[in-house]
XYZ file of C-alpha atoms in Angstrom:
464
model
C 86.295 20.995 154.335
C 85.168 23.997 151.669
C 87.242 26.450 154.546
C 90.402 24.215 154.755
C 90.856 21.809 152.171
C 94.152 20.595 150.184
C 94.874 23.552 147.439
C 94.476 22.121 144.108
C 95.917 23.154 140.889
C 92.667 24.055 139.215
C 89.775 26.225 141.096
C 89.972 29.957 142.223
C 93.016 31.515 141.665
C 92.009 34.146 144.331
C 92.188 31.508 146.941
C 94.977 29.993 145.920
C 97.621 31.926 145.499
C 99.986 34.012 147.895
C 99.039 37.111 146.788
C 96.469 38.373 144.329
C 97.393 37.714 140.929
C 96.155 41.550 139.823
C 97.839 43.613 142.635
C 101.492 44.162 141.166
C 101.434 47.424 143.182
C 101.180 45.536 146.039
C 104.330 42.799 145.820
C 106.472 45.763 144.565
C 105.575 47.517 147.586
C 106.744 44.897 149.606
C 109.672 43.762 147.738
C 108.385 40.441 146.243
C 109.359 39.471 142.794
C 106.320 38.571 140.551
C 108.375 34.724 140.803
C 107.909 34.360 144.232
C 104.473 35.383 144.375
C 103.115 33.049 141.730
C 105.308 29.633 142.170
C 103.636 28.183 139.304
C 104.891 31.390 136.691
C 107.618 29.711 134.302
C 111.177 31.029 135.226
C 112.751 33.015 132.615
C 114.674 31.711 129.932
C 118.103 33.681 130.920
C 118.554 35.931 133.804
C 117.572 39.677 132.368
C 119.916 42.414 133.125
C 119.072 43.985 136.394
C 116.670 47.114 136.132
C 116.882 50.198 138.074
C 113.578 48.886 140.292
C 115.289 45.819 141.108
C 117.830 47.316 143.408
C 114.781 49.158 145.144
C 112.607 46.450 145.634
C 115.477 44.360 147.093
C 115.434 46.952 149.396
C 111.861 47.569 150.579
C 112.054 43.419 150.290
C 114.938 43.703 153.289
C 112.991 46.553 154.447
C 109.436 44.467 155.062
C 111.379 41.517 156.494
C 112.955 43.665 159.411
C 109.184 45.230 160.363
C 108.097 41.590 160.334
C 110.557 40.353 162.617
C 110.106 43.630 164.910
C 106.621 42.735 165.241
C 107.090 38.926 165.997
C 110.082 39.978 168.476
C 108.032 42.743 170.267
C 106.633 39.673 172.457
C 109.140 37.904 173.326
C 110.737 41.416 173.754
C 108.100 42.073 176.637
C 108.302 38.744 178.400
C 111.968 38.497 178.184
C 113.536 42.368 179.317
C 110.873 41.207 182.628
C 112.004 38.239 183.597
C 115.947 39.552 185.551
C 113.173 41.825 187.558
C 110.608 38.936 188.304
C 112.248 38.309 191.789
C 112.686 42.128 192.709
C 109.025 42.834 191.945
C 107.649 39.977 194.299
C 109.407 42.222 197.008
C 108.451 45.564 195.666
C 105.056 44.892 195.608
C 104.855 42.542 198.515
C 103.437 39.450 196.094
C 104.237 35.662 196.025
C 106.009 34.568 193.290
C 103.049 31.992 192.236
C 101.259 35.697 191.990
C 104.042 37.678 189.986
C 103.882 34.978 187.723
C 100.409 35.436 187.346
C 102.191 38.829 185.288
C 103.700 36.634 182.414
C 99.915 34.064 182.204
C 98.386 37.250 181.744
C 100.166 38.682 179.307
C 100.046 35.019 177.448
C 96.172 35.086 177.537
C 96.026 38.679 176.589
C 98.167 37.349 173.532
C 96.183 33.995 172.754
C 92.709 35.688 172.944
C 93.546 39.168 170.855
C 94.804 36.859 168.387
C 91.253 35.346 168.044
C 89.898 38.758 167.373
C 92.732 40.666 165.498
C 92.725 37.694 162.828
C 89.640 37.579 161.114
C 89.530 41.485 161.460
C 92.725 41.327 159.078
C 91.119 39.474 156.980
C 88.091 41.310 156.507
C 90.220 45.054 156.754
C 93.234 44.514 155.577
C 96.605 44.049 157.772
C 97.455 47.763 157.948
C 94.399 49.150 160.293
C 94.194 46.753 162.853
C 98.011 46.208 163.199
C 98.216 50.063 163.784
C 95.282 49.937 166.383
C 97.191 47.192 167.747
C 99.800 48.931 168.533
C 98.938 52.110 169.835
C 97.020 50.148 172.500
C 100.309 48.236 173.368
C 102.050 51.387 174.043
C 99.273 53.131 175.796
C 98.646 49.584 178.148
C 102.658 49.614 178.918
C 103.251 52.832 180.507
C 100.339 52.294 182.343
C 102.044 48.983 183.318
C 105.398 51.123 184.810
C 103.079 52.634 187.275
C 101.066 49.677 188.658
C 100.886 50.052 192.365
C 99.991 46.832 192.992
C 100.561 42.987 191.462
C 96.984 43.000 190.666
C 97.305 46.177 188.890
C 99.972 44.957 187.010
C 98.668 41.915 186.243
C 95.728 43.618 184.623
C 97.116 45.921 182.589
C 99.625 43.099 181.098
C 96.767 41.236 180.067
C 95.660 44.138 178.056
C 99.099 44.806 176.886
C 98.747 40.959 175.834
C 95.648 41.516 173.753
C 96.778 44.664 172.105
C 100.460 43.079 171.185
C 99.018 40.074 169.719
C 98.148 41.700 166.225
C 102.067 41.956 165.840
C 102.131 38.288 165.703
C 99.180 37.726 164.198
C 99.088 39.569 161.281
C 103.366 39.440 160.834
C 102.536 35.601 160.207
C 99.324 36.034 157.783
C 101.279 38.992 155.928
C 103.986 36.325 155.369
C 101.462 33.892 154.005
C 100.084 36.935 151.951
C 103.593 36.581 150.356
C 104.917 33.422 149.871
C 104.034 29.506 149.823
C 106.048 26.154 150.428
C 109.707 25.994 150.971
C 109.875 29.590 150.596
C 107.045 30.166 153.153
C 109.134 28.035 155.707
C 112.526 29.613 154.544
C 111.185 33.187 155.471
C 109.993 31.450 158.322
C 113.474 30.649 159.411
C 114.633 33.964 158.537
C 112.539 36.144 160.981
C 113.249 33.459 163.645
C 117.157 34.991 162.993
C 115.786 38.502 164.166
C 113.166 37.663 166.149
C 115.478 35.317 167.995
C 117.470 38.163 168.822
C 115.064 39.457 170.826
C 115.296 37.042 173.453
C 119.314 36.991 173.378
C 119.528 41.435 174.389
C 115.978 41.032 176.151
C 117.311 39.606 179.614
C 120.667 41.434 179.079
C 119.081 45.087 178.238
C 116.538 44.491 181.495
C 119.750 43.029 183.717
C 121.726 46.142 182.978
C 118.122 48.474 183.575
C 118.248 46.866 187.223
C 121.410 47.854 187.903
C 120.250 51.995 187.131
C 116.711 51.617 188.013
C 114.021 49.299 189.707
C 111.417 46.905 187.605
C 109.643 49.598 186.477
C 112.100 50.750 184.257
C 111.975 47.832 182.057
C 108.211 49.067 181.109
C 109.548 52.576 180.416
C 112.210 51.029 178.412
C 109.030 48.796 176.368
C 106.690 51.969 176.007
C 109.604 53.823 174.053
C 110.338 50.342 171.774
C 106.360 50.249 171.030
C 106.418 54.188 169.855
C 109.339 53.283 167.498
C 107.899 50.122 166.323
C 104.781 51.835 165.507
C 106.011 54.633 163.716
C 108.292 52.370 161.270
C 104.744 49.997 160.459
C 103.028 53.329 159.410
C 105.478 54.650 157.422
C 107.125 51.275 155.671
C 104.861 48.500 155.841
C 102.211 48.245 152.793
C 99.378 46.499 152.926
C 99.611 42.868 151.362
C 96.045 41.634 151.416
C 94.142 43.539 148.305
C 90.617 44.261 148.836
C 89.277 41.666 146.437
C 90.653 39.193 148.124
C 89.186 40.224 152.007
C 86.482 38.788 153.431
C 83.197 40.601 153.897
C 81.319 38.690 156.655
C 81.427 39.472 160.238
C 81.772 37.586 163.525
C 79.678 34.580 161.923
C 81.917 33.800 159.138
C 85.009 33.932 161.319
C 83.263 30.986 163.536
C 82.618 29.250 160.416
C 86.212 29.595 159.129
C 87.868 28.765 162.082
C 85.491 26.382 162.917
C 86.473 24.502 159.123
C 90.003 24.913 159.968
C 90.037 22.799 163.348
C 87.815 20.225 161.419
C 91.203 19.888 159.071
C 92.799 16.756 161.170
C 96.386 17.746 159.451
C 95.793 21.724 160.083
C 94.658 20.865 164.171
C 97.570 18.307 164.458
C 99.761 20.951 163.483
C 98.509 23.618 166.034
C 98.653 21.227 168.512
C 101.817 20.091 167.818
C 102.924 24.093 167.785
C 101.330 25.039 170.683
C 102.441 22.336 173.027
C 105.704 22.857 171.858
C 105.373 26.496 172.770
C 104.191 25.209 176.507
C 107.630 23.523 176.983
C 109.597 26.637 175.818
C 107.318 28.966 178.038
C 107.770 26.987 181.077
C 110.996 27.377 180.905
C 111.102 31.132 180.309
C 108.453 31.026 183.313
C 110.440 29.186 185.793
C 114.395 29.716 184.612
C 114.642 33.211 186.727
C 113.750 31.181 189.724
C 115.360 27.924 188.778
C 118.709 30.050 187.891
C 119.106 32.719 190.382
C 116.996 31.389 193.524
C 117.848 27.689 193.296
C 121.475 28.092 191.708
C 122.479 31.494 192.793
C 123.452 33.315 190.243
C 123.223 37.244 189.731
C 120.422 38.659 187.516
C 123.475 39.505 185.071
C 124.440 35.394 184.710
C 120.955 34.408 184.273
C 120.842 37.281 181.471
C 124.023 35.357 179.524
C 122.817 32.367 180.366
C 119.154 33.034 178.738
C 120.969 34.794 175.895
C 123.157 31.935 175.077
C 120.592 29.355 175.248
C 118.737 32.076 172.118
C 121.276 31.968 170.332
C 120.986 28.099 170.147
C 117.482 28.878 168.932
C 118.453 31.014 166.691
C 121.888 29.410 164.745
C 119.528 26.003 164.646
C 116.633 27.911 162.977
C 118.982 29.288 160.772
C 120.123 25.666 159.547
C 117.016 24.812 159.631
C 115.942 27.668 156.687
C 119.214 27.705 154.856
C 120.257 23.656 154.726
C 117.618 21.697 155.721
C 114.879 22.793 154.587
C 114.057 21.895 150.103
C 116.497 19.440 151.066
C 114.809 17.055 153.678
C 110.788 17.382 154.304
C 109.880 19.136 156.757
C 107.745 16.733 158.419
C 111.117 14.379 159.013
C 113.006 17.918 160.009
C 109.932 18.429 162.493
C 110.373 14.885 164.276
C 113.968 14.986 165.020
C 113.021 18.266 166.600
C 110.685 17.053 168.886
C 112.532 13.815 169.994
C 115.306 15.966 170.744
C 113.115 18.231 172.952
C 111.674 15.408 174.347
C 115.090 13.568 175.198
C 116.189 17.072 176.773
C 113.172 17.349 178.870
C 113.576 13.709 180.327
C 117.251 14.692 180.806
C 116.642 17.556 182.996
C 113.747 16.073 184.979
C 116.147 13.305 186.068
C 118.908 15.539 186.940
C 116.643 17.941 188.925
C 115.107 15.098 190.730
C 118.292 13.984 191.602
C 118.850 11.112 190.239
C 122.035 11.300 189.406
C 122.683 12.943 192.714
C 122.879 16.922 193.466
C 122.953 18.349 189.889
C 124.691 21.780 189.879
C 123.889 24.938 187.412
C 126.369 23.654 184.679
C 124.560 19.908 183.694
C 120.966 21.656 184.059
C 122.200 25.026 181.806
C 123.373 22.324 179.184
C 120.524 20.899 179.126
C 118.337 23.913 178.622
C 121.011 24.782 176.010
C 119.636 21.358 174.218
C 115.994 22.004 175.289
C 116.044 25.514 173.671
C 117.981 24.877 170.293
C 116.035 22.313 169.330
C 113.107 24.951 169.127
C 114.885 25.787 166.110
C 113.538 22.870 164.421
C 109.932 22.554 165.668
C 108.671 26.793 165.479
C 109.162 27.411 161.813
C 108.422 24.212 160.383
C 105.071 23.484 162.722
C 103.766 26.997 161.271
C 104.917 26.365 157.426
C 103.447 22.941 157.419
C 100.001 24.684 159.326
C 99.793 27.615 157.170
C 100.573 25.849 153.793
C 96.890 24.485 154.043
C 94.846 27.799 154.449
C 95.859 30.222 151.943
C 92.286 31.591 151.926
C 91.854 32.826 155.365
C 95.663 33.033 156.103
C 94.603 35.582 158.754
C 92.098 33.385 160.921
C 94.632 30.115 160.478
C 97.614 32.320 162.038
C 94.849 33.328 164.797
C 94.275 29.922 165.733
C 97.746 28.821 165.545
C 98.906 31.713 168.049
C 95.924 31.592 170.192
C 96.464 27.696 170.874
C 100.049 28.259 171.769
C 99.527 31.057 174.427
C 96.826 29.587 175.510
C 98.202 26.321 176.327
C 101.851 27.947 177.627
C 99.193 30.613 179.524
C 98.306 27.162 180.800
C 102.199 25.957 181.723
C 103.219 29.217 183.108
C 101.663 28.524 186.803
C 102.164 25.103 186.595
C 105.858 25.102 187.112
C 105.538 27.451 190.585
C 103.262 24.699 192.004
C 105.736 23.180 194.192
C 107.353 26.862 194.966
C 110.354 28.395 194.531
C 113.081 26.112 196.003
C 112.828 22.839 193.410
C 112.929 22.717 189.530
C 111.091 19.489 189.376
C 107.576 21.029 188.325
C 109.610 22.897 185.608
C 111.167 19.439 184.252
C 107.882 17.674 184.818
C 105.637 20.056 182.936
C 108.133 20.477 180.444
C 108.244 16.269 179.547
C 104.806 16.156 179.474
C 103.984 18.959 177.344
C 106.821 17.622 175.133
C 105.516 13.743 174.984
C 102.015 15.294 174.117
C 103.771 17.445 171.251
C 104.833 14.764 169.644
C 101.679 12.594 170.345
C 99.772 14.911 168.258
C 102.131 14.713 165.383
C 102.328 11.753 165.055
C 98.388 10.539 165.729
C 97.025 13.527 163.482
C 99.543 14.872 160.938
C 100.420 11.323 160.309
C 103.537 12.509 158.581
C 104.191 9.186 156.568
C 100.690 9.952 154.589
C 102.001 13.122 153.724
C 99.933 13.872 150.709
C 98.262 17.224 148.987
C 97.954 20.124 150.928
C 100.143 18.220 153.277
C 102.796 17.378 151.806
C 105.592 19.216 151.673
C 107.116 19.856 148.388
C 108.782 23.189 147.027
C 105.810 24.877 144.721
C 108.116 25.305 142.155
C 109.837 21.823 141.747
């Protein structure tokens, strides 16, 4: 399709290449070498002596990298400080906990549909304005979330905290793609998966230790102040990556189109799929594991803060061997399979132990097996975006739209699911979690058809 199709070697440059060819202003600004944005440039005969700029783009590189993984941690950030508090608030507010969870699908659909919108609008603007708008909403929508007086108050209010946070992830991803292509796309990948991933680890443990000085509400106040920060470091060190030449000028109609091309891309939709149901296994279990930890097995909002942390640090060591060994030496497609049969195995695992099959299963076998579940992740996030994003370097914005709107969409989807049966049985949690998992890697195999990998497809390093 003329919106998605396989980059060639030959055509226009300004679609093809990470960032525009014209705009040195703009990689020095975010600490690219001229090497890394143009993969195709011969390397340099003998390594020059290093000049004075080089130290200082290194720098703002570093610089860039930690605003990018801010703004890709900022959700998990405001799922994960919530979830010790999720039991206390269905008290405090006098809500069932199919309700309160309700809190957490909101916030997912607030995510997956400002995606859709903040997306093309970086396209067509830039990724500076709307990422600032962005945020400034988040902020204002989370204090108002501190003071909810009821659960359908707060639900509200998350799903417009939701819509306002997504152009962190959004436009974090297409600013990547701005910046890099192939290996080095899915290396960088890896590498804000390292800081974003420690969200998730000091999330649970920051809102555990909140509980024990204040009530739920807290945690919010605690999110407002991280959302001022946040937005004061984009505005003063983030440049913008996507030049104006290079922006698209039509409105809501060409975004339809665009997107519209990109799903009609069999690899690019097996990909999202793939991603997003992934991302539906991973969210039920941040969904259910407060319940399934600390009502089922008893432990103290403090344990199932460790326990969460430990199983994000799984995530995060595997992404990292995913970005620094595996990945320009095996394809990512083959790195991308072992990830989901191990997610898959994991799942089947704890679905037999929670339906007790190999009799009562106690909080040790079914934390090891969310230990599995979770650092196996490592394998599937980066390398299901890379592979996805390596195909539409022309609308990098509407492509990284898609992919995030599909996954919260479909774990917006998950999140209720695994409450179905209530509060006493992790069954659903297993169940929804198999199924999302044997779908995942349905997909991958029936439409990225990783054996044909070819083209825009196939995944080479650029510069080999």
């Amino acid at each position: 399709m003329p919106e998605s199709g396989q980059r060639t070697t030959q055509g226009n440059t300004d679609e093809t290449a990470p960032v525009a060819p014209d705009a040195p202003g703009a990689l020095a600004a975010a600490g690219v070498p001229a090497a890394a944005a143009d993969p195709a440039a011969p390397a340099p005969a003998a390594p020059a002596p290093a000049a004075p700029g080089v130290t200082a783009a290194r720098r703002t590189g570093l610089l860039v990298t930690l605003v990018l993984g801010g703004l890709t941690a900022l959700p998990p950030l405001s799922m994960d400080m919530y979830l010790p508090a999720l039991p206390e608030v269905t008290g405090a507010l006098r809500a069932p906990a199919a309700t309160v969870q309700l809190t957490l699908t909101a916030c997912l659909a607030g995510m997956a549909l400002g995606q859709l919108v903040v997306g093309p609008m970086s396209d067509k603007w830039g990724r500076r304005r709307p990422l600032l708008a962005g945020m400034v909403v988040y902020v204002l929508a989370t204090a108002v979330c501190a003071l909810a007086p009821t659960a359908e108050t707060l639900i509200g209010f998350r799903l417009l905290q939701g819509l306002a946070g997504a152009a962190g992830i959004v436009i974090a991803r297409a600013v990547v793609r701005d910046l890099y292509d192939g290996v080095e796309m899915a290396r960088f990948f890896s590498t804000l998966m390292l800081i974003s991933g420690a969200a998730p680890i000091v999330a649970p443990l920051i809102g555990g230790q909140i509980l024990r000085i204040t009530d739920w509400r807290g945690v919010f106040h605690v999110l407002t102040g991280v959302g001022v920060l946040l937005t004061l470091v984009v505005h003063r060190f983030l440049a913008e990556t996507l030049p104006p030449e290079r922006r698209h000028e039509g409105g809501v109609g060409q975004a339809l189109r665009t997107m519209r091309g990109l799903l009609a891309d069999r690899v690019f939709a097996g990909y999202t799929l793939t991603g997003g149901l992934a991302f539906a296994v991973l969210f039920a279990y941040i969904s259910a594991s407060p319940f399934v930890v600390q009502e089922i097995y008893g432990a103290s909002p403090q344990t199932f803060s460790l326990l969460f942390g430990l199983n994000s640090i799984g995530l995060v060591v595997v992404g990292q061997i995913n970005g620094k060994l595996l990945v320009g030496r095996v394809s990512l497609d083959k790195v991308l399979g072992w990830g989901l049969a191990v997610i898959l195995l994991a799942a089947l695992a704890l679905l037999l132990m929670t339906s007790g099959v190999f009799g009562k299963a106690g909080l040790v076998p079914v934390a090891a097996g969310l230990f599995v579940l979770m650092s196996a992740m490592g394998l599937a996030m980066p390398n299901t975006n890379a592979q996805a994003l390596m195909r539409t370097p022309h609308a990098a914005g509407s492509a990284s739209a898609l992919l995030g709107t599909t996954s919260f969409l479909v774990g917006a989807v998950a999140s209720p699911l695994v409450g179905i049966a209530g509060e006493h049985t992790a069954v659903p949690m297993a169940v929804v979690q198999l199924t999302c998992a044997a779908l995942a890697l349905a997909c991958f195999l029936g439409l990225c058809r990783p054996w044909q990998a070819a083209g825009a497809g196939k995944t080479r390093d650029p510069a080999a």
